[in-house]
Short mmCIF file of C-alpha atoms in Angstrom, two decimals:
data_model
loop_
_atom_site.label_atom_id
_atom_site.label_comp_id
_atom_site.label_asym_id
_atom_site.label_seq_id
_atom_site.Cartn_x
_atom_site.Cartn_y
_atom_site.Cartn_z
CA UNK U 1 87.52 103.22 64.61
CA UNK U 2 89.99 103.05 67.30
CA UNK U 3 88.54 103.85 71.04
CA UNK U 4 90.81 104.01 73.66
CA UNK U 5 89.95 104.28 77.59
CA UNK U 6 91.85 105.35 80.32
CA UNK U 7 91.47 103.66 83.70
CA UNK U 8 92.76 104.77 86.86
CA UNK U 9 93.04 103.63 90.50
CA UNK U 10 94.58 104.26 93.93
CA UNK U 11 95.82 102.03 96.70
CA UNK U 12 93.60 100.67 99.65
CA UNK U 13 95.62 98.34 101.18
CA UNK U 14 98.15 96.79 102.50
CA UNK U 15 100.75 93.62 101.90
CA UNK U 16 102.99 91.17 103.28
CA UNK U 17 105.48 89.26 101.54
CA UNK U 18 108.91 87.78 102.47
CA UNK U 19 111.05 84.28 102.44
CA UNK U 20 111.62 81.38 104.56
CA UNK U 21 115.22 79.66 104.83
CA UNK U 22 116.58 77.50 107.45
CA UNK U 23 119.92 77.36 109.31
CA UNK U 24 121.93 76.38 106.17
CA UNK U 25 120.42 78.99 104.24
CA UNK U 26 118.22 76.76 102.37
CA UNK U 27 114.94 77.55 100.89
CA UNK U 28 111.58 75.96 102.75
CA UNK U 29 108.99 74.88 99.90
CA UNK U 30 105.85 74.23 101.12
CA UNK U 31 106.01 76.30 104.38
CA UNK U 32 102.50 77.75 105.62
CA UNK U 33 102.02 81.42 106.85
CA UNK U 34 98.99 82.26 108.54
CA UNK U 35 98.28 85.71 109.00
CA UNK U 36 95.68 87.22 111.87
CA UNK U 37 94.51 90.59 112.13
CA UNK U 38 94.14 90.94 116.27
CA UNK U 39 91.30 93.78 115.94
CA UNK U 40 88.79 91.78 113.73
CA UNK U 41 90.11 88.14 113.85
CA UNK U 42 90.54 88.33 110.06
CA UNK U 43 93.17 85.58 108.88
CA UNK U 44 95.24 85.38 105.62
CA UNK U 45 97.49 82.12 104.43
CA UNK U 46 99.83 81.26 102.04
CA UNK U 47 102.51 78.61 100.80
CA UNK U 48 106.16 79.45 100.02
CA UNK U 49 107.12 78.60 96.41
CA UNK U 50 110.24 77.00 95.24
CA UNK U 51 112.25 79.50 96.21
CA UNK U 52 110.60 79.77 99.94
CA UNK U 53 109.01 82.82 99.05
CA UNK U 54 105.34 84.05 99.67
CA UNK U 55 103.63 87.18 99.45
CA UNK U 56 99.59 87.86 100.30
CA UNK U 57 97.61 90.78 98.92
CA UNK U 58 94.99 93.32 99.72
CA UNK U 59 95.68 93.26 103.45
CA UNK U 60 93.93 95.60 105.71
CA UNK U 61 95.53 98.65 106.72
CA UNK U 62 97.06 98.71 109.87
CA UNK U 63 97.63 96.23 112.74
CA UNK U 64 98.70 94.75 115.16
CA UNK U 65 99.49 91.46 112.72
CA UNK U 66 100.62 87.87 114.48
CA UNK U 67 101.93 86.04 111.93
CA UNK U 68 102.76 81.81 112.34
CA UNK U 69 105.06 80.26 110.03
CA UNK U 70 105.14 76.40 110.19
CA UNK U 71 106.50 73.20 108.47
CA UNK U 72 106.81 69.79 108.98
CA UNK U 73 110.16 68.82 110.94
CA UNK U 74 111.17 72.44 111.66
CA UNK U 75 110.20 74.49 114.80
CA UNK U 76 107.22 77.44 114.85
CA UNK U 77 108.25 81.12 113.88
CA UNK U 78 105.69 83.66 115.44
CA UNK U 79 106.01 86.67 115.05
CA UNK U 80 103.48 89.50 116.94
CA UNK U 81 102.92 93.40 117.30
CA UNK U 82 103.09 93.80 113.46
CA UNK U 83 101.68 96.85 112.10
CA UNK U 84 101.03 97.49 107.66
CA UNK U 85 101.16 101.04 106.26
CA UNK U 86 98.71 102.25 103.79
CA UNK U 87 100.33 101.36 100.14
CA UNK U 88 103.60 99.95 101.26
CA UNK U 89 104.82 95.89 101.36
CA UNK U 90 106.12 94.54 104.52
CA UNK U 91 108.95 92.67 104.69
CA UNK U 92 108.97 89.39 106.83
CA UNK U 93 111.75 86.95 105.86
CA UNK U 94 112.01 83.82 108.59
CA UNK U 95 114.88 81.29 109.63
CA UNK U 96 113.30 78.09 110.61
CA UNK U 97 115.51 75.63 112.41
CA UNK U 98 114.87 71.76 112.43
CA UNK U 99 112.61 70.68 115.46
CA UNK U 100 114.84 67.81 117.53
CA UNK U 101 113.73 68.06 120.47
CA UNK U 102 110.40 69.20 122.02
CA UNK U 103 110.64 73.21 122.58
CA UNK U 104 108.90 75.60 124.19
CA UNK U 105 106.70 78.43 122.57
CA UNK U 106 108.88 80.82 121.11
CA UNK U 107 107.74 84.36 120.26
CA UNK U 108 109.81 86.66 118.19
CA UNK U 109 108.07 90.59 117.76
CA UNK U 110 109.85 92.02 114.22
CA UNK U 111 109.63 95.43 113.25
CA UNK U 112 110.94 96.06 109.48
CA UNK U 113 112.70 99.01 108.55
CA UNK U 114 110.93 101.59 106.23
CA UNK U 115 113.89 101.94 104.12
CA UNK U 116 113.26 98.59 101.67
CA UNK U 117 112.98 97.99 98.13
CA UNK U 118 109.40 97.99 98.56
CA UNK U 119 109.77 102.33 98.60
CA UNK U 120 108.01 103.69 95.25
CA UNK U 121 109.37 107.24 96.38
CA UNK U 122 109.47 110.14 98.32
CA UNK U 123 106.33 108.90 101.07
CA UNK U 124 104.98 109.63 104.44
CA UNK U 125 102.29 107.13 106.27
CA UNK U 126 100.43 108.63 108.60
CA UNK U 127 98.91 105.69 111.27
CA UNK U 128 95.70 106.14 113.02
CA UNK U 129 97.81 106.47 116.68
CA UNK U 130 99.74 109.95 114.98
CA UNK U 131 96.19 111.13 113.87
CA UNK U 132 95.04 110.93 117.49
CA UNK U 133 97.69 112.60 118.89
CA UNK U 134 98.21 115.35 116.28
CA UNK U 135 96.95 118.70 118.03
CA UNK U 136 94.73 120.31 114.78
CA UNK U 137 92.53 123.57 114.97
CA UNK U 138 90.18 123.50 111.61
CA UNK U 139 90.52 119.15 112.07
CA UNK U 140 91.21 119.14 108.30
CA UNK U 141 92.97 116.72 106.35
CA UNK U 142 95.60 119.82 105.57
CA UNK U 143 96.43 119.39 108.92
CA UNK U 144 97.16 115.97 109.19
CA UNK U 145 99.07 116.22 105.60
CA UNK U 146 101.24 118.89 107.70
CA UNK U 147 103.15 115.87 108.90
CA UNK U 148 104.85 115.40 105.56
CA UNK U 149 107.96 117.65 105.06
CA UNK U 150 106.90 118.55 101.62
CA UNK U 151 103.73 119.55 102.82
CA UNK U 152 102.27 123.57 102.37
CA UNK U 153 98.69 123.49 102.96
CA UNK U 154 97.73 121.59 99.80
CA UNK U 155 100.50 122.09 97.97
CA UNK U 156 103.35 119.74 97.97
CA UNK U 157 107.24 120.22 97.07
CA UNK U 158 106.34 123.87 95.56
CA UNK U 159 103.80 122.78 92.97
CA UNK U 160 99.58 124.07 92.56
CA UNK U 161 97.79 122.57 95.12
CA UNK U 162 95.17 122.20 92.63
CA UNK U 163 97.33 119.55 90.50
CA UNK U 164 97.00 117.72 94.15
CA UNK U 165 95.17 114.21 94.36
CA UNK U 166 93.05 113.25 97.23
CA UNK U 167 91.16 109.64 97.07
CA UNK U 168 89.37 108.29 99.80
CA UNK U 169 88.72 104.71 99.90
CA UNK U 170 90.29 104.76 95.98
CA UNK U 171 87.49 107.44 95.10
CA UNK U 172 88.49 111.12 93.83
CA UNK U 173 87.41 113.98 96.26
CA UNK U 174 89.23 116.96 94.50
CA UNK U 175 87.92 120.13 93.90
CA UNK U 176 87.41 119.54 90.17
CA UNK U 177 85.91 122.66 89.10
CA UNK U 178 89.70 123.84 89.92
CA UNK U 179 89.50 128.05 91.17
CA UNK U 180 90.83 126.65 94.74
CA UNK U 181 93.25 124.19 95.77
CA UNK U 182 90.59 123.88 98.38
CA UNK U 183 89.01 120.48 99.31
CA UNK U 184 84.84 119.97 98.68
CA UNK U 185 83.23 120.45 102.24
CA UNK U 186 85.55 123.95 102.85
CA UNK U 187 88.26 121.61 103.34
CA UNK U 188 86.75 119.03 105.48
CA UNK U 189 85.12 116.31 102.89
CA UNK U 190 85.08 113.45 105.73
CA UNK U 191 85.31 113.80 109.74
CA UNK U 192 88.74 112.62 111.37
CA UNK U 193 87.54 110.41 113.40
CA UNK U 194 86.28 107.86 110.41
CA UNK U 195 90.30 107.85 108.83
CA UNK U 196 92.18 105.25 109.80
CA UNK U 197 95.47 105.92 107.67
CA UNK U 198 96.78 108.58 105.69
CA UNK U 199 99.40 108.41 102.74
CA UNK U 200 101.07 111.44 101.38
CA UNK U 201 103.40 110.12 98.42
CA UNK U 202 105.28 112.91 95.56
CA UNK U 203 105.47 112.09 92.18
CA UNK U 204 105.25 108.22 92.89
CA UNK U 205 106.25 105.72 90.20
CA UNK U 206 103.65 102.93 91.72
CA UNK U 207 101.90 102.20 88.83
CA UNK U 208 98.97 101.32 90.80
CA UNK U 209 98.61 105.44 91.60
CA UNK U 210 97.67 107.45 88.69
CA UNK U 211 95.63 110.43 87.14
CA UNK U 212 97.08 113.04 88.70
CA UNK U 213 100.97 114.94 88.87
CA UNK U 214 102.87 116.29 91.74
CA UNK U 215 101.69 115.09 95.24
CA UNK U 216 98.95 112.73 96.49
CA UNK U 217 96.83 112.11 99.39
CA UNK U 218 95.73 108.45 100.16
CA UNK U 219 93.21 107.79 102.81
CA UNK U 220 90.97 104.88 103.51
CA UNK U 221 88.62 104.88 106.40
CA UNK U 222 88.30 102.79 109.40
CA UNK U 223 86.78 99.11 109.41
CA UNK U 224 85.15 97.36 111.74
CA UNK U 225 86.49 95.47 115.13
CA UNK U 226 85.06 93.37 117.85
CA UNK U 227 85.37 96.63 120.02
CA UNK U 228 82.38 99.18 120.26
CA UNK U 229 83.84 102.63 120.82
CA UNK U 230 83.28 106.20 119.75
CA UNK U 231 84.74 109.67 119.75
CA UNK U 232 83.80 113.31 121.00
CA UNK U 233 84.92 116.62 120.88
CA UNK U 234 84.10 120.44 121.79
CA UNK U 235 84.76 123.88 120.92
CA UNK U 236 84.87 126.24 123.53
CA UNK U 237 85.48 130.26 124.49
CA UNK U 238 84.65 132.57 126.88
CA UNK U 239 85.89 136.20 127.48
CA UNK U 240 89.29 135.23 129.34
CA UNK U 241 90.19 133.91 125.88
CA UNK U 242 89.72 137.51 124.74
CA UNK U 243 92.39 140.11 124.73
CA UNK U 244 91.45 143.66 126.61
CA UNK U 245 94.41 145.57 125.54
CA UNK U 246 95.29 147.60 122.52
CA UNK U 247 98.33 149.60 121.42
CA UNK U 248 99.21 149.08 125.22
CA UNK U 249 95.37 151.16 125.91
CA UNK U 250 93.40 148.61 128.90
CA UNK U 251 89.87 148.59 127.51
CA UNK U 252 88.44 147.72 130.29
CA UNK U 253 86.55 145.04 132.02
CA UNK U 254 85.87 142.15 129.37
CA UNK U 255 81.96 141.24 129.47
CA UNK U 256 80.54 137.68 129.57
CA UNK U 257 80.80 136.00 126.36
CA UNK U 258 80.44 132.30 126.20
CA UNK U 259 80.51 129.78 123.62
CA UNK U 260 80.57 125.89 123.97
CA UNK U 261 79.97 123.95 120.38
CA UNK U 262 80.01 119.89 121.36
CA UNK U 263 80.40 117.42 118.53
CA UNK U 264 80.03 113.53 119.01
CA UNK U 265 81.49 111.34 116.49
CA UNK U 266 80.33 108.14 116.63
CA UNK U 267 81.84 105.08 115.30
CA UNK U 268 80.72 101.88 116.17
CA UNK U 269 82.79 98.89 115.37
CA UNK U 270 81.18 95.98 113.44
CA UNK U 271 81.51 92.24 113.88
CA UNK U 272 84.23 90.72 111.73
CA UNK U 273 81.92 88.93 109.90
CA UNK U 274 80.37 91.99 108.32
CA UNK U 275 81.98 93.29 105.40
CA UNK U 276 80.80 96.96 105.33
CA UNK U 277 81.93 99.96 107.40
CA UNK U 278 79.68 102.19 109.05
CA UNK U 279 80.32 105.85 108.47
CA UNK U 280 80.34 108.32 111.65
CA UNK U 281 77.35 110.46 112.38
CA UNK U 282 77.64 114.09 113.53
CA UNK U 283 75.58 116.27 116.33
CA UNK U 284 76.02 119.73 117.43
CA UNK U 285 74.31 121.40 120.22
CA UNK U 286 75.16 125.15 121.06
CA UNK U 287 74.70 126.93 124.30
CA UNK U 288 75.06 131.17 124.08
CA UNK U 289 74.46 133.16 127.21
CA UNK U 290 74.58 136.79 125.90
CA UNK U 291 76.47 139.53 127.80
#
């Protein structure tokens, strides 16, 4: 009897990758790259191969990167200010020219272009600084999708939003029992302030995203710094925020009617040592005073 299984998984992370020459345009075997995520201290290294190359793996999302590049007889590369989208391979290739002569430090701060051959189609990364700054009313994930052009609600380039894909941390969060193209939670599975990237990709052909058609939303949550900080919010109205007019008819004086809903998102950032992430807590306290 034949059994055959069907395994599926989404992307959580980030790479580097890229090639070291010098002046003459020859490769650099044996070159070192050292790779430090500011935030945490984390650190990544690797060794070009014979044709200068390297590339490092399951990176976390984000930034800001310094990378160091160094070899015997040939000067430091650094390179600072580096920031990894959620799915995608940055490109870093270095010139290294012989040392002679004792130099100064010299700092170089690259930004790739988007447009590589890294691109496994039509996708938009969302960083955590856009998510900050994006004004949103229900502070849904819809609404930070909104930023893709293909984007409507939780549809994407015209198709069901219910063929739609959202993972979270590589886990599936659809609605599965399928009558809505509505998210679990009424839309709102996980708080805004624990996402630390968002990835909206159509019809990808990265092999590493799969079980689903049409669009995709890939988000992984935030990880833990040296930096203890949190987050808070409130919803507020009161009767100025009320209209007193219809069909052009003044309805009179507009009674008190007050309403102030505060939230407090906390997330704490753990030491770099720790390996797990700490999911924000939520409290609400609501004041009335009746007309």
């Amino acid at each position: 009897m034949l059994v055959a299984a069907a395994a599926s998984a989404q992307v959580t992370t980030s790479a580097m990758a890229g090639q070291v020459t010098d002046t003459a345009g020859e490769d650099v075997i044996g070159a070192t790259i050292r790779v430090t995520h500011e935030p945490s201290g984390t650190t990544y290294n690797a060794v070009t191969n014979a044709d200068g190359r390297w590339a490092i793996q399951g990176m976390r999302v984000g930034g800001p990167y310094t990378v160091k590049i160094s070899y015997i007889g040939y000067g430091e590369k650094d390179y600072k200010g580096i920031r990894l989208a959620l799915g995608e391979t940055y490109n870093l290739n270095a010139t290294m020219a012989e040392d002679v002569n004792e130099l100064g430090e010299v700092v170089v701060v690259g930004n790739a272009s988007k447009f590589s051959n890294e691109k496994t189609g039509a996708t938009t990364n969302i960083s955590n600084a856009q998510i900050r700054a994006l004004p949103t009313v229900n502070r849904s994930i819809e609404d930070i999708a909104r930023l893709s052009p293909y984007a409507n609600g939780m549809s994407f380039a015209g198709g069901d939003g219910r063929s739609t894909n959202f993972t979270l941390d590589g886990a599936n969060l659809n609605n599965n029992f399928g009558l809505t193209d509505g998210l679990p939670g009424g839309g709102n599975p996980i708080s805004m302030d624990a996402i630390d990237e968002v990835q909206v990709v159509i019809a990808p052909f990265d092999v590493r995203q799969t079980n689903f058609i049409g669009g995709g939303i890939n988000a992984v949550t935030k990880s833990g710094t040296n930096t203890f900080r949190g987050t808070a919010y409130l919803y507020h109205t009161n009767e100025n925020m009320h209209g007193n007019r219809v069909a052009n008819q003044d309805l009179g004086e507009r009674g008190t009617n007050r309403t102030t809903t505060i939230s407090r998102c906390s997330t704490p950032d753990t030491d770099h040592r720790a390996t797990a992430s700490l999911m924000p807590t939520t409290s609400t306290a609501t004041a009335t005073r009746p007309t």
